[in-house]
Structure formats: C-alpha cells, structure tokens
Amino acid sequence: MQITEVKVFPAKENGRLKAYATIVFDNSFIIRDLKIIEGNKGHFVSMPSRRRKDGTFRDIVHPLNSETRQAIEDSVIKEYHNSVESV
C-alpha cells in the first residue's frame, strides 16, 4: 500500500495541537482527523480516537506494524513542515 496524498489543516488554537491531517492510500482509502502534536522530543502523529464510557480514549484506526506507523508519521510530519514553511 502506498501513501498517495497527505493534506494538513492548521489547528485554530495555539496549544500542543498544531494541525490535523488526512492521508490517502492507493487513491482508494482515506483516514481523516490524524493529529499533529508538539511533544517534548518533537512533533508526532496521533491516530483518530474516540472517548470510551470510562473516559479513556481508544484509537479508531491504527497501523499494525512499526514500519507502517513510521511511514505515516514521516509523510504527515514532512507535509506539515512544508505547509508551515509556505506560510
């Protein structure tokens, strides 16, 4: 599966949440509402999640291996940096 499109949308607030992202695989599968968060060691990508009845959060979608997670994170962070530089 190849990442064929990444779109980044800046967050409106000025906290740790920097942007939202949408990613498309093989021009046929889309994942929306990934979050780009500024952490202590740099930016990272948080998967879309839903709050459970007990107040905890659970990812709705997530990669099943570290290689796929790294590919997603690299693509999204790269596009985020490109969008910040172009402003």
mmCIF file of C-alpha atoms in Angstrom:
data_model
loop_
_atom_site.group_PDB
_atom_site.id
_atom_site.type_symbol
_atom_site.label_atom_id
_atom_site.label_comp_id
_atom_site.label_asym_id
_atom_site.label_seq_id
_atom_site.Cartn_x
_atom_site.Cartn_y
_atom_site.Cartn_z
ATOM 1 C CA MET A 1 0.000 0.000 0.000
ATOM 2 C CA GLN A 2 1.359 3.392 -0.983
ATOM 3 C CA ILE A 3 0.594 6.776 0.528
ATOM 4 C CA THR A 4 -0.744 8.780 -2.398
ATOM 5 C CA GLU A 5 -1.884 12.005 -0.729
ATOM 6 C CA VAL A 6 -1.414 13.904 2.515
ATOM 7 C CA LYS A 7 -3.275 17.103 3.416
ATOM 8 C CA VAL A 8 -2.584 19.192 6.514
ATOM 9 C CA PHE A 9 -5.005 21.650 8.128
ATOM 10 C CA PRO A 10 -3.619 24.027 10.788
ATOM 11 C CA ALA A 11 -5.258 23.916 14.218
ATOM 12 C CA LYS A 12 -7.030 27.072 15.353
ATOM 13 C CA GLU A 13 -5.705 27.069 18.917
ATOM 14 C CA ASN A 14 -2.101 27.731 19.934
ATOM 15 C CA GLY A 15 -1.505 24.750 22.249
ATOM 16 C CA ARG A 16 0.343 21.491 21.642
ATOM 17 C CA LEU A 17 -2.078 20.505 18.857
ATOM 18 C CA LYS A 18 -0.504 22.005 15.748
ATOM 19 C CA ALA A 19 -2.625 20.602 12.903
ATOM 20 C CA TYR A 20 -4.983 17.931 11.651
ATOM 21 C CA ALA A 21 -4.145 15.707 8.698
ATOM 22 C CA THR A 22 -5.836 13.495 6.153
ATOM 23 C CA ILE A 23 -3.951 10.663 4.456
ATOM 24 C CA VAL A 24 -4.911 8.624 1.374
ATOM 25 C CA PHE A 25 -3.612 5.166 0.465
ATOM 26 C CA ASP A 26 -3.553 3.914 -3.145
ATOM 27 C CA ASN A 27 -6.017 6.648 -4.176
ATOM 28 C CA SER A 28 -8.719 4.472 -2.628
ATOM 29 C CA PHE A 29 -8.637 4.563 1.200
ATOM 30 C CA ILE A 30 -8.722 7.712 3.344
ATOM 31 C CA ILE A 31 -8.083 8.331 7.027
ATOM 32 C CA ARG A 32 -9.170 11.686 8.429
ATOM 33 C CA ASP A 33 -8.521 13.502 11.712
ATOM 34 C CA LEU A 34 -4.954 12.454 12.408
ATOM 35 C CA LYS A 35 -3.487 14.976 14.847
ATOM 36 C CA ILE A 36 -0.040 16.541 14.692
ATOM 37 C CA ILE A 37 1.079 17.156 18.264
ATOM 38 C CA GLU A 38 4.146 19.016 19.505
ATOM 39 C CA GLY A 39 5.780 16.765 22.083
ATOM 40 C CA ASN A 40 8.868 17.134 24.242
ATOM 41 C CA LYS A 41 11.006 15.369 21.601
ATOM 42 C CA GLY A 42 9.449 16.991 18.521
ATOM 43 C CA HIS A 43 6.275 16.506 16.532
ATOM 44 C CA PHE A 44 4.379 13.228 16.417
ATOM 45 C CA VAL A 45 1.176 11.938 14.836
ATOM 46 C CA SER A 46 -1.784 10.793 16.906
ATOM 47 C CA MET A 47 -4.313 8.462 15.310
ATOM 48 C CA PRO A 48 -8.035 9.290 15.277
ATOM 49 C CA SER A 49 -9.630 8.164 18.535
ATOM 50 C CA ARG A 50 -12.928 8.010 20.352
ATOM 51 C CA ARG A 51 -13.658 8.561 24.038
ATOM 52 C CA ARG A 52 -14.962 5.461 25.803
ATOM 53 C CA LYS A 53 -17.567 5.418 28.564
ATOM 54 C CA ASP A 54 -14.849 5.177 31.219
ATOM 55 C CA GLY A 55 -13.235 8.406 29.949
ATOM 56 C CA THR A 56 -10.251 6.764 28.254
ATOM 57 C CA PHE A 57 -9.538 7.076 24.543
ATOM 58 C CA ARG A 58 -9.205 4.266 22.017
ATOM 59 C CA ASP A 59 -7.775 4.605 18.508
ATOM 60 C CA ILE A 60 -10.365 4.074 15.775
ATOM 61 C CA VAL A 61 -7.690 3.162 13.208
ATOM 62 C CA HIS A 62 -4.020 2.402 13.698
ATOM 63 C CA PRO A 63 -1.132 0.713 11.883
ATOM 64 C CA LEU A 64 -0.408 -2.896 12.771
ATOM 65 C CA ASN A 65 3.367 -2.631 12.495
ATOM 66 C CA SER A 66 6.096 -0.115 13.225
ATOM 67 C CA GLU A 67 7.151 0.269 9.570
ATOM 68 C CA THR A 68 3.682 1.443 8.541
ATOM 69 C CA ARG A 69 3.428 3.751 11.562
ATOM 70 C CA GLN A 70 6.809 5.281 10.695
ATOM 71 C CA ALA A 71 5.839 5.759 7.027
ATOM 72 C CA ILE A 72 2.618 7.516 8.037
ATOM 73 C CA GLU A 73 4.360 9.702 10.597
ATOM 74 C CA ASP A 74 7.198 10.636 8.218
ATOM 75 C CA SER A 75 4.779 11.586 5.417
ATOM 76 C CA VAL A 76 2.449 13.606 7.643
ATOM 77 C CA ILE A 77 5.241 15.450 9.506
ATOM 78 C CA LYS A 78 7.005 16.235 6.211
ATOM 79 C CA GLU A 79 3.817 17.706 4.753
ATOM 80 C CA TYR A 80 3.223 19.659 7.974
ATOM 81 C CA HIS A 81 6.700 21.218 7.774
ATOM 82 C CA ASN A 82 6.159 22.019 4.069
ATOM 83 C CA SER A 83 2.864 23.745 4.857
ATOM 84 C CA VAL A 84 4.373 25.762 7.733
ATOM 85 C CA GLU A 85 7.298 26.899 5.559
ATOM 86 C CA SER A 86 4.999 28.044 2.753
ATOM 87 C CA VAL A 87 3.026 30.394 5.028
#
